[in-house]
Amino acid sequence: MLPSCCCASPRGDRGVQREPLRCAPGVEIWGVIMWDGRFEILLRAQLPFLSREDELVDDLPLRDFGLDSLGMIQLLNVLESEYELWFGEEFLRTETFQTPSSLWEAISKMTSGRLM
């Protein structure tokens, strides 16, 4: 049985029964960056096409699950408030908001690892 984090999983193991693995945010397991529970809750609130049963995986295309330009701005504002950070010009790109992993990586860089 493969271990997984409560908030992300390795690619390719969908459908495999897993036991939860407690992990610290920012820890990399199987090449996947794990995020904290707050991040998943805030992100899911902006993904109308992602059901509760769907797993939020690191490479999920956010646009395909309903993250539009208005949702990006709302998410940006909530993330800035929740994590006490500011999205500088270098992070205000569509690439930042492509996947949960790319977004969490930007947050980790902005916080200089203080979330770990």
PDB file of C-alpha atoms in Angstrom:
ATOM      1  CA  MET A   1       0.000   0.000   0.000  1.00  0.00           C
ATOM      2  CA  LEU A   2       1.394   3.405  -0.972  1.00  0.00           C
ATOM      3  CA  PRO A   3       1.519   6.200   1.588  1.00  0.00           C
ATOM      4  CA  SER A   4       0.052   9.560   0.662  1.00  0.00           C
ATOM      5  CA  CYS A   5      -0.343  12.967   2.141  1.00  0.00           C
ATOM      6  CA  CYS A   6      -3.736  14.234   3.144  1.00  0.00           C
ATOM      7  CA  CYS A   7      -3.435  16.857   0.432  1.00  0.00           C
ATOM      8  CA  ALA A   8      -1.506  15.445  -2.530  1.00  0.00           C
ATOM      9  CA  SER A   9      -0.444  12.148  -4.007  1.00  0.00           C
ATOM     10  CA  PRO A  10       2.140  10.794  -6.411  1.00  0.00           C
ATOM     11  CA  ARG A  11       1.124  10.770 -10.048  1.00  0.00           C
ATOM     12  CA  GLY A  12      -0.288   7.611 -11.481  1.00  0.00           C
ATOM     13  CA  ASP A  13      -1.662   5.956  -8.362  1.00  0.00           C
ATOM     14  CA  ARG A  14      -5.260   7.141  -8.622  1.00  0.00           C
ATOM     15  CA  GLY A  15      -7.638   4.427  -7.574  1.00  0.00           C
ATOM     16  CA  VAL A  16      -5.109   2.759  -5.266  1.00  0.00           C
ATOM     17  CA  GLN A  17      -6.260   2.569  -1.659  1.00  0.00           C
ATOM     18  CA  ARG A  18      -3.797   4.497   0.510  1.00  0.00           C
ATOM     19  CA  GLU A  19      -3.270   5.162   4.155  1.00  0.00           C
ATOM     20  CA  PRO A  20      -2.837   8.812   5.140  1.00  0.00           C
ATOM     21  CA  LEU A  21       0.696  10.011   5.770  1.00  0.00           C
ATOM     22  CA  ARG A  22       1.128  13.086   7.921  1.00  0.00           C
ATOM     23  CA  CYS A  23       3.588  15.439   6.296  1.00  0.00           C
ATOM     24  CA  ALA A  24       4.814  18.948   6.854  1.00  0.00           C
ATOM     25  CA  PRO A  25       3.927  21.547   4.225  1.00  0.00           C
ATOM     26  CA  GLY A  26       6.627  22.037   1.667  1.00  0.00           C
ATOM     27  CA  VAL A  27       7.990  18.509   2.092  1.00  0.00           C
ATOM     28  CA  GLU A  28       8.627  16.695  -1.162  1.00  0.00           C
ATOM     29  CA  ILE A  29       7.534  13.053  -1.418  1.00  0.00           C
ATOM     30  CA  TRP A  30       7.884  11.171  -4.728  1.00  0.00           C
ATOM     31  CA  GLY A  31       8.724  14.462  -6.425  1.00  0.00           C
ATOM     32  CA  VAL A  32       5.441  16.009  -5.269  1.00  0.00           C
ATOM     33  CA  ILE A  33       5.413  19.122  -3.107  1.00  0.00           C
ATOM     34  CA  MET A  34       2.972  18.779  -0.215  1.00  0.00           C
ATOM     35  CA  TRP A  35       0.930  21.738   0.924  1.00  0.00           C
ATOM     36  CA  ASP A  36      -0.983  22.449   4.101  1.00  0.00           C
ATOM     37  CA  GLY A  37      -4.696  21.985   4.707  1.00  0.00           C
ATOM     38  CA  ARG A  38      -5.469  25.705   4.555  1.00  0.00           C
ATOM     39  CA  PHE A  39      -4.130  25.864   1.017  1.00  0.00           C
ATOM     40  CA  GLU A  40      -6.314  22.989  -0.137  1.00  0.00           C
ATOM     41  CA  ILE A  41      -9.452  24.496   1.434  1.00  0.00           C
ATOM     42  CA  LEU A  42      -8.804  27.928  -0.090  1.00  0.00           C
ATOM     43  CA  LEU A  43      -7.987  26.499  -3.506  1.00  0.00           C
ATOM     44  CA  ARG A  44     -10.959  24.123  -3.591  1.00  0.00           C
ATOM     45  CA  ALA A  45     -13.285  27.075  -2.894  1.00  0.00           C
ATOM     46  CA  GLN A  46     -12.243  28.520  -6.273  1.00  0.00           C
ATOM     47  CA  LEU A  47     -12.608  25.272  -8.257  1.00  0.00           C
ATOM     48  CA  PRO A  48     -16.333  24.814  -8.981  1.00  0.00           C
ATOM     49  CA  PHE A  49     -15.789  21.781 -11.234  1.00  0.00           C
ATOM     50  CA  LEU A  50     -13.803  19.819  -8.648  1.00  0.00           C
ATOM     51  CA  SER A  51     -16.138  17.680  -6.561  1.00  0.00           C
ATOM     52  CA  ARG A  52     -15.573  16.897  -2.895  1.00  0.00           C
ATOM     53  CA  GLU A  53     -14.713  13.332  -3.853  1.00  0.00           C
ATOM     54  CA  ASP A  54     -12.085  14.386  -6.404  1.00  0.00           C
ATOM     55  CA  GLU A  55      -8.519  14.357  -5.174  1.00  0.00           C
ATOM     56  CA  LEU A  56      -6.570  17.590  -5.463  1.00  0.00           C
ATOM     57  CA  VAL A  57      -3.365  16.371  -7.112  1.00  0.00           C
ATOM     58  CA  ASP A  58      -0.252  18.421  -7.748  1.00  0.00           C
ATOM     59  CA  ASP A  59      -0.612  18.569 -11.546  1.00  0.00           C
ATOM     60  CA  LEU A  60      -4.366  19.270 -11.703  1.00  0.00           C
ATOM     61  CA  PRO A  61      -4.991  21.883 -14.441  1.00  0.00           C
ATOM     62  CA  LEU A  62      -6.749  24.585 -12.399  1.00  0.00           C
ATOM     63  CA  ARG A  63      -8.325  26.299 -15.413  1.00  0.00           C
ATOM     64  CA  ASP A  64      -9.962  23.018 -16.474  1.00  0.00           C
ATOM     65  CA  PHE A  65     -11.628  22.811 -13.061  1.00  0.00           C
ATOM     66  CA  GLY A  66     -13.079  26.322 -13.176  1.00  0.00           C
ATOM     67  CA  LEU A  67     -10.364  28.729 -12.057  1.00  0.00           C
ATOM     68  CA  ASP A  68     -11.042  31.741 -14.271  1.00  0.00           C
ATOM     69  CA  SER A  69      -9.501  35.224 -14.134  1.00  0.00           C
ATOM     70  CA  LEU A  70     -11.929  36.452 -11.470  1.00  0.00           C
ATOM     71  CA  GLY A  71     -11.281  33.307  -9.423  1.00  0.00           C
ATOM     72  CA  MET A  72      -7.525  33.912  -9.718  1.00  0.00           C
ATOM     73  CA  ILE A  73      -7.909  37.408  -8.283  1.00  0.00           C
ATOM     74  CA  GLN A  74     -10.152  36.174  -5.471  1.00  0.00           C
ATOM     75  CA  LEU A  75      -7.736  33.354  -4.705  1.00  0.00           C
ATOM     76  CA  LEU A  76      -4.781  35.731  -4.782  1.00  0.00           C
ATOM     77  CA  ASN A  77      -6.475  38.044  -2.261  1.00  0.00           C
ATOM     78  CA  VAL A  78      -7.385  35.191   0.082  1.00  0.00           C
ATOM     79  CA  LEU A  79      -3.910  33.642  -0.117  1.00  0.00           C
ATOM     80  CA  GLU A  80      -2.242  37.003   0.560  1.00  0.00           C
ATOM     81  CA  SER A  81      -4.424  37.486   3.622  1.00  0.00           C
ATOM     82  CA  GLU A  82      -4.156  33.925   4.949  1.00  0.00           C
ATOM     83  CA  TYR A  83      -0.394  33.557   4.484  1.00  0.00           C
ATOM     84  CA  GLU A  84       0.477  37.206   5.167  1.00  0.00           C
ATOM     85  CA  LEU A  85       2.329  37.651   1.903  1.00  0.00           C
ATOM     86  CA  TRP A  86       2.192  39.779  -1.220  1.00  0.00           C
ATOM     87  CA  PHE A  87       2.212  38.434  -4.767  1.00  0.00           C
ATOM     88  CA  GLY A  88       4.984  40.459  -6.385  1.00  0.00           C
ATOM     89  CA  GLU A  89       5.146  41.153 -10.080  1.00  0.00           C
ATOM     90  CA  GLU A  90       7.227  38.053 -10.778  1.00  0.00           C
ATOM     91  CA  PHE A  91       4.409  35.826  -9.464  1.00  0.00           C
ATOM     92  CA  LEU A  92       1.530  37.564 -11.244  1.00  0.00           C
ATOM     93  CA  ARG A  93       1.640  35.251 -14.249  1.00  0.00           C
ATOM     94  CA  THR A  94      -0.771  32.621 -15.498  1.00  0.00           C
ATOM     95  CA  GLU A  95       1.992  30.019 -15.026  1.00  0.00           C
ATOM     96  CA  THR A  96       1.776  30.570 -11.260  1.00  0.00           C
ATOM     97  CA  PHE A  97      -1.897  29.583 -11.325  1.00  0.00           C
ATOM     98  CA  GLN A  98      -1.624  26.585 -13.675  1.00  0.00           C
ATOM     99  CA  THR A  99      -1.539  23.797 -11.078  1.00  0.00           C
ATOM    100  CA  PRO A 100      -1.718  23.425  -7.300  1.00  0.00           C
ATOM    101  CA  SER A 101       1.985  22.581  -7.329  1.00  0.00           C
ATOM    102  CA  SER A 102       3.009  25.722  -9.252  1.00  0.00           C
ATOM    103  CA  LEU A 103       0.896  27.880  -6.957  1.00  0.00           C
ATOM    104  CA  TRP A 104       2.241  26.280  -3.767  1.00  0.00           C
ATOM    105  CA  GLU A 105       5.793  26.608  -5.087  1.00  0.00           C
ATOM    106  CA  ALA A 106       5.232  30.363  -5.557  1.00  0.00           C
ATOM    107  CA  ILE A 107       3.803  30.675  -2.038  1.00  0.00           C
ATOM    108  CA  SER A 108       6.785  28.783  -0.626  1.00  0.00           C
ATOM    109  CA  LYS A 109       9.198  31.113  -2.430  1.00  0.00           C
ATOM    110  CA  MET A 110       7.340  34.203  -1.200  1.00  0.00           C
ATOM    111  CA  THR A 111       7.415  32.980   2.380  1.00  0.00           C
ATOM    112  CA  SER A 112      11.068  31.893   2.091  1.00  0.00           C
ATOM    113  CA  GLY A 113      10.303  28.523   3.597  1.00  0.00           C
ATOM    114  CA  ARG A 114       8.700  29.825   6.797  1.00  0.00           C
ATOM    115  CA  LEU A 115       5.755  27.451   6.182  1.00  0.00           C
ATOM    116  CA  MET A 116       7.945  24.364   6.513  1.00  0.00           C
TER     117      MET A 116
END
